[in-house]
Short mmCIF file of C-alpha atoms (C1' of nucleotides) in Angstrom, two decimals:
data_model
loop_
_atom_site.label_atom_id
_atom_site.label_comp_id
_atom_site.label_asym_id
_atom_site.label_seq_id
_atom_site.Cartn_x
_atom_site.Cartn_y
_atom_site.Cartn_z
CA MET A 1 234.80 200.11 -19.34
CA PRO A 2 237.82 198.68 -21.84
CA ARG A 3 236.64 196.41 -24.01
CA PRO A 4 232.15 196.40 -24.44
CA SER A 5 229.75 193.81 -24.68
CA LYS A 6 228.73 195.25 -27.80
CA PRO A 7 230.71 197.07 -30.01
CA LEU A 8 230.34 201.26 -30.22
CA ILE A 9 231.30 201.91 -33.10
CA SER A 10 231.19 200.51 -37.02
CA ARG A 11 232.35 201.78 -40.34
CA ALA A 12 228.84 203.11 -41.38
CA ALA A 13 227.01 204.24 -37.98
CA THR A 14 230.14 206.49 -38.25
CA VAL A 15 229.52 207.48 -41.95
CA THR A 16 226.28 208.10 -40.86
CA ALA A 17 227.16 209.65 -37.94
CA SER A 18 229.95 212.01 -40.66
CA LEU A 19 227.28 212.98 -42.18
CA GLU A 20 225.13 213.98 -39.64
CA ILE A 21 227.11 216.62 -38.73
CA ILE A 22 228.24 218.11 -42.28
CA ASP A 23 224.52 218.13 -43.27
CA SER A 24 223.61 220.03 -39.89
CA GLU A 25 226.91 221.51 -38.66
CA GLY A 26 228.63 222.37 -41.90
CA LEU A 27 231.83 220.57 -43.09
CA GLU A 28 234.05 223.31 -41.07
CA ALA A 29 232.82 221.22 -37.98
CA PHE A 30 234.00 217.92 -38.31
CA GLY A 31 236.32 216.38 -37.12
CA LEU A 32 237.66 213.18 -34.98
CA PRO A 33 237.30 214.60 -31.06
CA ARG A 34 233.37 216.23 -32.77
CA LEU A 35 233.35 212.73 -34.33
CA ALA A 36 234.02 210.51 -31.39
CA LYS A 37 231.99 212.96 -28.32
CA HIS A 38 228.68 212.14 -31.73
CA LEU A 39 229.51 208.03 -31.41
CA GLY A 40 230.04 208.01 -27.83
CA VAL A 41 233.66 207.18 -27.26
CA ARG A 42 236.93 208.69 -27.37
CA PRO A 43 239.00 209.89 -30.34
CA PRO A 44 241.67 207.16 -30.23
CA SER A 45 238.86 204.34 -30.37
CA LEU A 46 238.03 205.33 -34.00
CA TYR A 47 241.97 204.09 -34.76
CA HIS A 48 240.22 201.04 -33.97
CA HIS A 49 238.21 201.34 -36.90
CA PHE A 50 239.78 203.42 -39.45
CA SER A 51 243.61 204.00 -40.50
CA ASP A 52 243.65 207.96 -40.20
CA ARG A 53 241.64 210.71 -40.85
CA SER A 54 240.99 210.21 -44.67
CA GLU A 55 239.27 206.99 -44.58
CA ILE A 56 236.86 207.71 -42.82
CA LEU A 57 236.66 211.60 -45.48
CA SER A 58 236.70 208.35 -48.10
CA ALA A 59 233.68 206.36 -46.64
CA VAL A 60 231.74 209.24 -46.47
CA ALA A 61 232.15 210.25 -50.37
CA HIS A 62 232.00 206.11 -51.47
CA GLU A 63 228.48 206.77 -48.99
CA ILE A 64 227.87 209.32 -50.55
CA ILE A 65 227.61 208.44 -54.37
CA GLY A 66 226.77 204.35 -53.75
CA ALA A 67 223.54 205.61 -52.73
CA THR A 68 222.42 206.29 -55.76
CA PRO A 69 220.25 204.28 -57.11
CA MET A 70 220.06 202.99 -61.10
CA PRO A 71 217.85 203.50 -62.86
CA ARG A 72 215.09 200.36 -63.86
CA ARG A 73 214.04 200.16 -67.48
CA ARG A 74 214.85 198.24 -70.90
CA PRO A 75 216.92 198.23 -73.22
CA GLY A 76 214.97 200.39 -76.55
CA PRO A 77 214.92 202.95 -77.96
CA ASP A 78 213.63 205.41 -75.61
CA TRP A 79 216.87 204.78 -73.89
CA PRO A 80 217.56 208.59 -73.53
CA GLU A 81 215.31 208.56 -70.93
CA TYR A 82 217.80 206.52 -68.72
CA PHE A 83 220.50 208.47 -69.43
CA VAL A 84 218.36 211.60 -67.54
CA THR A 85 216.53 209.66 -64.72
CA PHE A 86 220.78 208.72 -63.50
CA GLY A 87 221.54 212.15 -64.17
CA SER A 88 219.19 212.66 -61.87
CA ASN A 89 219.19 210.20 -59.43
CA LEU A 90 223.40 211.50 -59.55
CA ARG A 91 222.87 215.26 -58.72
CA ARG A 92 220.14 214.47 -56.26
CA SER A 93 222.23 211.66 -54.66
CA VAL A 94 225.23 215.26 -53.95
CA LEU A 95 222.72 217.09 -52.82
CA ARG A 96 221.28 215.07 -50.01
CA HIS A 97 224.53 215.91 -48.67
CA ARG A 98 225.34 219.43 -50.23
CA ASN A 99 227.62 220.42 -47.43
CA ALA A 100 230.04 217.70 -48.18
CA ALA A 101 230.12 218.72 -51.58
CA PRO A 102 234.36 218.99 -51.17
CA ILE A 103 234.66 215.66 -49.12
CA LEU A 104 233.40 214.70 -52.89
CA LEU A 105 235.44 216.22 -54.53
CA GLN A 106 238.30 215.16 -53.08
CA HIS A 107 237.49 211.93 -51.99
CA LEU A 108 236.48 211.52 -55.49
CA PRO A 109 235.09 207.27 -55.21
CA HIS A 110 235.98 205.76 -58.53
CA ASP A 111 235.19 202.65 -58.24
CA THR A 112 231.68 203.56 -57.58
CA LEU A 113 230.91 205.72 -60.45
CA THR A 114 232.62 202.69 -62.74
CA GLU A 115 230.60 200.36 -61.79
CA ARG A 116 227.35 202.72 -62.80
CA TYR A 117 229.36 202.82 -65.94
CA GLU A 118 230.11 199.38 -66.70
CA GLU A 119 226.13 199.06 -66.29
CA ALA A 120 224.80 202.41 -68.36
CA ALA A 121 227.26 201.14 -70.72
CA ALA A 122 225.52 197.69 -70.77
CA PHE A 123 222.51 199.36 -71.69
CA LEU A 124 224.14 202.01 -74.43
CA GLU A 125 224.73 198.51 -76.26
CA ALA A 126 221.37 197.07 -75.31
CA SER A 127 219.53 199.65 -76.82
CA GLY A 128 221.85 199.74 -80.58
CA VAL A 129 223.47 203.02 -79.25
CA PRO A 130 226.79 203.54 -82.03
CA ALA A 131 229.76 202.44 -80.31
CA ARG A 132 231.88 205.58 -80.83
CA LEU A 133 229.12 207.53 -78.80
CA HIS A 134 228.93 205.17 -75.42
CA ILE A 135 232.36 207.80 -73.53
CA ARG A 136 230.44 211.02 -74.82
CA ILE A 137 226.84 209.92 -73.30
CA LEU A 138 227.86 208.74 -70.37
CA LEU A 139 230.68 210.94 -69.87
CA GLY A 140 228.87 214.08 -70.77
CA VAL A 141 226.17 213.11 -68.27
CA GLU A 142 227.76 212.57 -65.96
CA ARG A 143 230.02 216.38 -66.19
CA LEU A 144 226.06 217.67 -66.29
CA ALA A 145 225.27 216.18 -63.37
CA LEU A 146 228.26 216.81 -61.17
CA GLY A 147 228.98 219.81 -62.23
CA ALA A 148 224.51 221.27 -62.15
CA ALA A 149 225.16 219.11 -57.28
CA LEU A 150 228.15 221.21 -57.08
CA VAL A 151 227.52 224.62 -57.72
CA ASP A 152 223.98 224.24 -56.98
CA ALA A 153 225.73 222.00 -53.85
CA VAL A 154 227.57 225.23 -53.56
CA ARG A 155 224.77 228.33 -53.66
CA ARG A 156 223.54 228.47 -50.17
CA PRO A 157 219.80 228.11 -50.05
CA GLY A 158 216.24 226.31 -50.75
CA THR A 159 214.78 228.70 -53.06
CA GLY A 160 213.78 226.88 -55.91
CA SER A 161 214.82 229.20 -58.36
CA ALA A 162 217.77 228.90 -61.33
CA LEU A 163 220.45 231.32 -59.85
CA SER A 164 219.89 232.32 -56.95
CA PRO A 165 222.33 235.33 -55.21
CA ARG A 166 220.31 237.59 -56.20
CA VAL A 167 221.41 239.61 -59.38
CA ASP A 168 220.59 243.01 -59.57
CA PRO A 169 218.60 244.76 -62.12
CA ALA A 170 220.60 247.67 -62.56
CA THR A 171 223.72 246.64 -63.17
CA ARG A 172 222.84 243.46 -64.64
CA PRO A 173 219.58 243.96 -66.64
CA THR A 174 219.97 241.79 -69.37
CA LEU A 175 221.11 239.10 -67.18
CA ALA A 176 217.62 240.16 -64.70
CA ARG A 177 215.81 239.78 -67.94
CA ALA A 178 216.77 235.99 -69.08
CA LEU A 179 215.54 235.22 -65.36
CA ALA A 180 212.63 236.90 -65.59
CA GLU A 181 211.77 235.03 -68.39
CA ASN A 182 212.59 231.83 -66.80
CA GLU A 183 210.19 229.82 -64.93
CA ALA A 184 211.43 226.66 -64.85
CA THR A 185 212.64 225.24 -61.42
CA SER A 186 217.04 224.29 -60.94
CA GLY A 187 215.98 220.25 -60.86
CA GLN A 188 213.18 220.69 -64.34
CA LEU A 189 216.32 223.36 -66.26
CA PHE A 190 218.38 220.09 -65.01
CA GLU A 191 216.58 217.97 -67.06
CA GLU A 192 215.54 219.50 -69.16
CA MET A 193 219.78 220.00 -70.19
CA LEU A 194 219.85 216.50 -69.86
CA ARG A 195 217.88 215.41 -72.55
CA ASN A 196 219.30 218.52 -75.58
CA PHE A 197 222.42 217.64 -74.63
CA LEU A 198 220.99 214.12 -75.67
CA ARG A 199 219.36 215.13 -78.86
CA GLY A 200 222.14 216.95 -79.33
CA THR A 201 225.17 213.94 -79.01
CA THR A 202 222.58 211.26 -81.77
CA ALA A 203 221.06 213.87 -84.00
CA ASP A 204 223.80 212.99 -86.55
CA GLU A 205 223.68 209.53 -85.91
CA ILE A 206 219.65 209.69 -86.37
CA GLU A 207 219.44 211.01 -89.73
CA SER A 208 222.25 208.48 -90.63
CA VAL A 209 221.23 206.19 -89.66
CA MET B 1 262.31 246.28 -39.20
CA PRO B 2 258.35 247.03 -38.16
CA ARG B 3 258.03 249.46 -40.55
CA PRO B 4 259.59 249.07 -43.98
CA SER B 5 260.43 251.64 -46.74
CA LYS B 6 258.24 249.27 -50.21
CA PRO B 7 255.11 247.56 -48.85
CA LEU B 8 256.44 243.81 -48.07
CA ILE B 9 253.00 242.43 -48.71
CA SER B 10 250.03 243.42 -51.43
CA ARG B 11 247.11 241.59 -51.87
CA ALA B 12 247.50 240.39 -54.94
CA ALA B 13 251.69 239.18 -54.39
CA THR B 14 249.47 237.24 -50.89
CA VAL B 15 246.97 235.50 -54.51
CA THR B 16 249.88 235.07 -56.16
CA ALA B 17 250.71 233.44 -53.24
CA SER B 18 248.89 230.74 -52.63
CA LEU B 19 247.91 229.06 -55.66
CA GLU B 20 252.21 228.47 -56.03
CA ILE B 21 252.02 226.74 -52.19
CA ILE B 22 249.13 225.15 -53.36
CA ASP B 23 249.66 224.35 -57.14
CA SER B 24 252.46 222.96 -56.14
CA GLU B 25 252.00 221.21 -53.27
CA GLY B 26 248.66 220.81 -52.56
CA LEU B 27 245.77 222.26 -50.74
CA GLU B 28 246.57 219.97 -47.66
CA ALA B 29 250.54 222.77 -47.18
CA PHE B 30 248.68 225.72 -47.62
CA GLY B 31 248.15 228.06 -43.55
CA LEU B 32 249.09 231.04 -42.84
CA PRO B 33 252.41 230.45 -41.66
CA ARG B 34 253.51 227.80 -44.60
CA LEU B 35 252.13 232.04 -46.98
CA ALA B 36 254.00 233.97 -44.26
CA LYS B 37 256.74 231.88 -45.66
CA HIS B 38 256.42 232.20 -48.95
CA LEU B 39 256.48 235.52 -48.59
CA GLY B 40 259.39 236.11 -46.24
CA VAL B 41 257.26 237.91 -43.44
CA ARG B 42 255.43 236.54 -39.81
CA PRO B 43 252.10 235.26 -40.14
CA PRO B 44 250.03 238.38 -37.89
CA SER B 45 250.91 240.82 -40.48
CA LEU B 46 249.09 238.91 -43.10
CA TYR B 47 245.85 240.45 -40.86
CA HIS B 48 246.73 243.29 -42.16
CA HIS B 49 245.71 242.95 -45.86
CA PHE B 50 242.75 240.62 -44.88
CA SER B 51 240.22 240.65 -42.38
CA ASP B 52 241.28 236.35 -42.29
CA ARG B 53 241.73 233.14 -43.64
CA SER B 54 238.77 232.58 -45.18
CA GLU B 55 238.82 236.28 -47.28
CA ILE B 56 242.86 235.58 -48.29
CA LEU B 57 241.00 231.68 -50.36
CA SER B 58 238.00 234.30 -51.41
CA ALA B 59 240.49 236.68 -53.00
CA VAL B 60 242.19 233.18 -54.54
CA ALA B 61 238.89 231.84 -55.82
CA HIS B 62 238.01 236.08 -57.03
CA GLU B 63 241.78 235.64 -58.06
CA ILE B 64 241.07 231.96 -60.61
CA ILE B 65 237.56 232.62 -62.13
CA GLY B 66 238.99 236.34 -62.77
CA ALA B 67 241.95 234.80 -65.16
CA THR B 68 239.50 234.05 -67.15
CA PRO B 69 239.06 236.31 -70.93
CA MET B 70 235.81 236.14 -72.30
CA PRO B 71 235.47 235.51 -76.81
CA ARG B 72 236.04 238.62 -79.37
CA ARG B 73 234.09 237.31 -81.59
CA ARG B 74 231.28 239.73 -82.85
CA PRO B 75 226.78 238.52 -83.00
CA GLY B 76 225.98 236.64 -85.37
CA PRO B 77 224.10 233.15 -86.31
CA ASP B 78 226.85 230.50 -85.55
CA TRP B 79 226.97 232.13 -81.64
CA PRO B 80 227.04 229.27 -80.60
CA GLU B 81 230.49 229.05 -80.89
CA TYR B 82 231.13 231.88 -78.81
CA PHE B 83 229.64 229.29 -75.85
CA VAL B 84 232.73 226.93 -76.86
CA THR B 85 234.64 229.04 -76.40
CA PHE B 86 233.04 230.62 -73.27
CA GLY B 87 233.38 226.86 -71.36
CA SER B 88 236.82 226.04 -72.79
CA ASN B 89 237.82 229.43 -70.79
CA LEU B 90 236.10 228.93 -67.97
CA ARG B 91 237.49 224.95 -68.05
CA ARG B 92 240.74 225.96 -68.34
CA SER B 93 241.22 228.47 -66.30
CA VAL B 94 240.04 226.20 -63.29
CA LEU B 95 242.61 223.56 -64.15
CA ARG B 96 245.05 226.11 -64.32
CA HIS B 97 244.63 225.23 -60.69
CA ARG B 98 243.47 222.52 -60.14
CA ASN B 99 244.82 221.51 -56.60
CA ALA B 100 242.75 224.59 -56.28
CA ALA B 101 238.99 223.09 -57.51
CA PRO B 102 238.24 222.35 -53.40
CA ILE B 103 238.63 226.26 -53.16
CA LEU B 104 236.98 227.72 -55.85
CA LEU B 105 233.78 225.28 -54.71
CA GLN B 106 233.72 227.05 -50.53
CA HIS B 107 234.22 229.98 -51.92
CA LEU B 108 232.90 230.31 -55.54
CA PRO B 109 233.02 234.01 -56.69
CA HIS B 110 229.00 234.81 -57.74
CA ASP B 111 230.11 238.58 -58.41
CA THR B 112 232.41 237.45 -60.51
CA LEU B 113 230.49 234.94 -62.11
CA THR B 114 227.24 237.81 -63.27
CA GLU B 115 229.35 239.76 -64.36
CA ARG B 116 230.53 237.06 -67.63
CA TYR B 117 227.09 236.28 -67.60
CA GLU B 118 225.40 239.42 -68.41
CA GLU B 119 228.20 239.97 -70.67
CA ALA B 120 227.53 236.45 -72.75
CA ALA B 121 223.82 237.25 -72.49
CA ALA B 122 223.95 240.72 -73.92
CA PHE B 123 225.32 238.75 -76.83
CA LEU B 124 222.93 236.40 -77.42
CA GLU B 125 220.09 238.59 -77.52
CA ALA B 126 222.52 240.10 -80.25
CA SER B 127 222.60 237.17 -81.49
CA GLY B 128 218.70 236.45 -81.84
CA VAL B 129 218.79 233.96 -80.05
CA PRO B 130 215.27 233.48 -78.52
CA ALA B 131 214.82 234.98 -74.78
CA ARG B 132 213.44 232.29 -72.74
CA LEU B 133 216.57 230.07 -74.41
CA HIS B 134 219.54 232.03 -72.42
CA ILE B 135 219.32 230.39 -68.72
CA ARG B 136 219.19 227.37 -70.11
CA ILE B 137 222.42 228.27 -71.82
CA LEU B 138 223.74 230.36 -69.79
CA LEU B 139 223.95 227.87 -66.71
CA GLY B 140 223.75 224.39 -69.62
CA VAL B 141 227.65 224.96 -70.10
CA GLU B 142 228.05 226.84 -66.74
CA ARG B 143 227.81 222.58 -65.30
CA LEU B 144 228.82 221.73 -67.95
CA ALA B 145 231.90 223.62 -68.41
CA LEU B 146 232.79 223.69 -63.90
CA GLY B 147 231.37 219.85 -63.41
CA ALA B 148 234.39 218.86 -66.74
CA ALA B 149 237.12 221.24 -65.24
CA LEU B 150 235.97 219.39 -61.50
CA VAL B 151 235.77 216.24 -61.84
CA ASP B 152 238.85 216.60 -65.08
CA ALA B 153 241.03 218.62 -62.09
CA VAL B 154 239.96 215.56 -59.48
CA ARG B 155 241.48 213.36 -61.92
CA ARG B 156 244.85 213.21 -61.18
CA PRO B 157 246.89 213.68 -63.61
CA GLY B 158 247.62 215.01 -67.04
CA THR B 159 247.07 211.98 -69.24
CA GLY B 160 245.29 213.67 -72.05
CA SER B 161 242.89 210.92 -71.97
CA ALA B 162 239.30 210.45 -71.27
CA LEU B 163 238.55 208.87 -67.94
CA SER B 164 241.81 207.82 -66.02
CA PRO B 165 242.05 205.63 -63.23
CA ARG B 166 242.76 202.49 -65.32
CA VAL B 167 239.67 200.33 -65.53
CA ASP B 168 239.47 196.67 -66.00
CA PRO B 169 238.40 194.64 -68.70
CA ALA B 170 238.33 191.97 -66.60
CA THR B 171 235.77 193.63 -64.36
CA ARG B 172 234.35 196.52 -66.60
CA PRO B 173 234.23 194.30 -70.21
CA THR B 174 231.60 197.05 -71.67
CA LEU B 175 232.61 200.25 -70.56
CA ALA B 176 236.69 199.76 -71.84
CA ARG B 177 235.71 198.08 -74.98
CA ALA B 178 233.66 202.13 -74.78
CA LEU B 179 237.29 203.88 -73.89
CA ALA B 180 238.65 201.53 -76.41
CA GLU B 181 236.72 202.86 -78.62
CA ASN B 182 237.14 206.77 -77.90
CA GLU B 183 240.43 208.59 -79.53
CA ALA B 184 240.04 212.55 -78.70
CA THR B 185 240.97 214.01 -75.56
CA SER B 186 239.12 214.87 -73.02
CA GLY B 187 239.62 218.92 -73.83
CA GLN B 188 238.63 217.71 -77.61
CA LEU B 189 235.39 215.56 -75.87
CA PHE B 190 234.61 218.74 -73.81
CA GLU B 191 234.22 221.03 -77.40
CA GLU B 192 232.03 218.30 -78.84
CA MET B 193 229.97 217.83 -75.17
CA LEU B 194 228.74 220.97 -75.91
CA ARG B 195 228.74 222.10 -79.46
CA ASN B 196 226.23 219.02 -78.74
CA PHE B 197 224.50 221.00 -76.35
CA LEU B 198 223.35 224.30 -77.80
CA ARG B 199 222.61 222.15 -80.75
CA GLY B 200 220.59 220.41 -78.53
CA THR B 201 218.66 222.77 -76.71
CA THR B 202 217.77 225.25 -80.31
CA ALA B 203 216.90 222.06 -82.06
CA ASP B 204 212.78 222.71 -81.56
CA GLU B 205 213.52 226.80 -82.22
CA ILE B 206 215.05 226.39 -85.59
CA GLU B 207 213.03 224.82 -87.10
CA SER B 208 209.55 226.06 -85.89
CA VAL B 209 211.29 229.63 -86.37
"C1'" DA C 1 245.09 185.54 -27.53
"C1'" DT C 2 242.60 188.11 -29.91
"C1'" DT C 3 239.30 192.69 -30.01
"C1'" DA C 4 237.58 196.80 -28.91
"C1'" DT C 5 237.29 199.97 -25.45
"C1'" DC C 6 240.23 203.74 -22.41
"C1'" DT C 7 243.62 206.79 -20.56
"C1'" DA C 8 247.09 209.83 -21.47
"C1'" DT C 9 250.14 212.55 -23.44
"C1'" DA C 10 252.97 214.06 -27.05
"C1'" DG C 11 253.51 217.85 -30.58
"C1'" DA C 12 252.86 220.05 -34.33
"C1'" DT C 13 249.84 223.45 -36.00
"C1'" DC C 14 246.93 226.67 -36.98
"C1'" DT C 15 244.36 231.25 -36.35
"C1'" DA C 16 243.65 236.07 -33.61
"C1'" DT C 17 245.14 239.47 -30.87
"C1'" DA C 18 247.68 242.84 -28.37
"C1'" DG C 19 250.90 246.22 -28.24
"C1'" DA C 20 255.72 247.53 -29.61
"C1'" DT C 21 258.04 249.33 -33.18
"C1'" DA C 22 259.85 253.00 -37.36
"C1'" DA C 23 258.96 254.54 -41.87
"C1'" DT C 24 255.56 257.36 -44.39
"C1'" DG C 25 253.26 261.31 -45.76
"C1'" DC C 26 250.29 265.37 -44.34
"C1'" DA D 1 248.77 260.74 -36.83
"C1'" DT D 2 249.27 256.81 -39.80
"C1'" DT D 3 250.59 253.14 -41.84
"C1'" DA D 4 253.12 248.55 -42.34
"C1'" DT D 5 254.90 245.06 -40.21
"C1'" DC D 6 257.16 242.84 -36.36
"C1'" DT D 7 257.58 239.84 -31.39
"C1'" DA D 8 255.54 237.25 -28.26
"C1'" DT D 9 251.58 235.14 -27.26
"C1'" DA D 10 246.66 233.41 -25.52
"C1'" DG D 11 244.95 229.44 -26.82
"C1'" DA D 12 242.66 226.12 -29.17
"C1'" DT D 13 242.18 222.53 -32.13
"C1'" DC D 14 243.70 218.24 -33.88
"C1'" DT D 15 246.52 213.81 -35.24
"C1'" DA D 16 248.04 210.58 -33.97
"C1'" DT D 17 251.04 206.58 -31.11
"C1'" DA D 18 251.34 203.98 -26.69
"C1'" DG D 19 250.19 201.79 -23.34
"C1'" DA D 20 246.54 199.83 -20.22
"C1'" DT D 21 242.20 197.24 -18.99
"C1'" DA D 22 238.32 194.41 -19.45
"C1'" DA D 23 235.69 191.24 -22.38
"C1'" DT D 24 235.00 187.84 -26.06
"C1'" DG D 25 235.77 183.92 -29.05
"C1'" DC D 26 238.67 179.79 -30.12
#
DNA sequence: ATTATCTATAGATCTATAGATAATGC
DNA sequence: ATTATCTATAGATCTATAGATAATGC
């Protein structure tokens, strides 16, 4: 059937199918033949919608980051909570597709992130946070969120606990003790880390202003 | 020449050669045939030293992280500087081989990291930092360092400046202003971010103790 | 005329194994 | 006997292009 009445392929369906493969079978399983099969078409047909393989991967990365909701919150003195929410949302978006983490690194969608940072910067301004802190806050939250997400993504299992791959108390006694001391899940730790970072970043100003 | 007098291949030489290829030609260029050529041998000979391709990549990841020096510093009240150094060293190790970032994600050498965390945890204990903060500090520094390194690794060029891929002042006015406000290099920002994180993490304790 | 699929296929490439061979070291 | 290379090769696999074909929409 050379041209179907209704198109069989769309960009959105291709991205969804790619993520389904990567989520359930791993990044190694991804390839054009595999993807085409999942869509019920032949591999060359994909080239009608994407110029090459890497364009598909970029669209996938774009989709993962683009699914991050922005916080709905009014500017004001409790502005740090906006960033706790933002960071957590970003982290969660990445972790939702943990097998895709390396793709995200190679095709980090700067435009999508930049769009969000513009909104966040405007929020900071409206909250009266000093301009010299803006970049520090934006980049700090980004790095904590992506760092936490990528590291968590890679420590495979869905254990809520913080450092997953069993630490041997015989050879790492101090670290094992530190882990035993901790009761928070890695999500809770992450929020706390964000709050602490924000508190430390504004510590000088708050006293001096 | 079926067996040479002196072995042509060693694990260390293989890892070095791999990094040379990845650093200068990119991750895509890496492969067993390419690697073998660089070492002056035939591809199958590599299987005498590694069980498969993925074992080579693990060794590469191990080498990158393993090259991170631990701070030489005595425990004491200025213990946060130990972690500023540690974080910076870790970040620098990763950035030294930025093209290898995706490998690092897929083959993160937990053992090598764990070894270092054990030492750092002992340092915290010796400095009298409360045990419940240990995991928060270790994981926070790890995530900031890896997050910063991976994100920087991916924002290609060696510009010292913070957010590289040109932000358009027309469409992102607030963000552009925030960037203009900033004079620090991403290395400097990173150290500051670490200090602020550590300050925020200990803020409660310092008053209460 | 354009669009969205298909078939066929070039061509590259890669991972891994089997089995031969000669140097080494006990 | 063991070690470290080689040659030869199976076999899979993948990306991308060329050209045919039929449905669509102007």
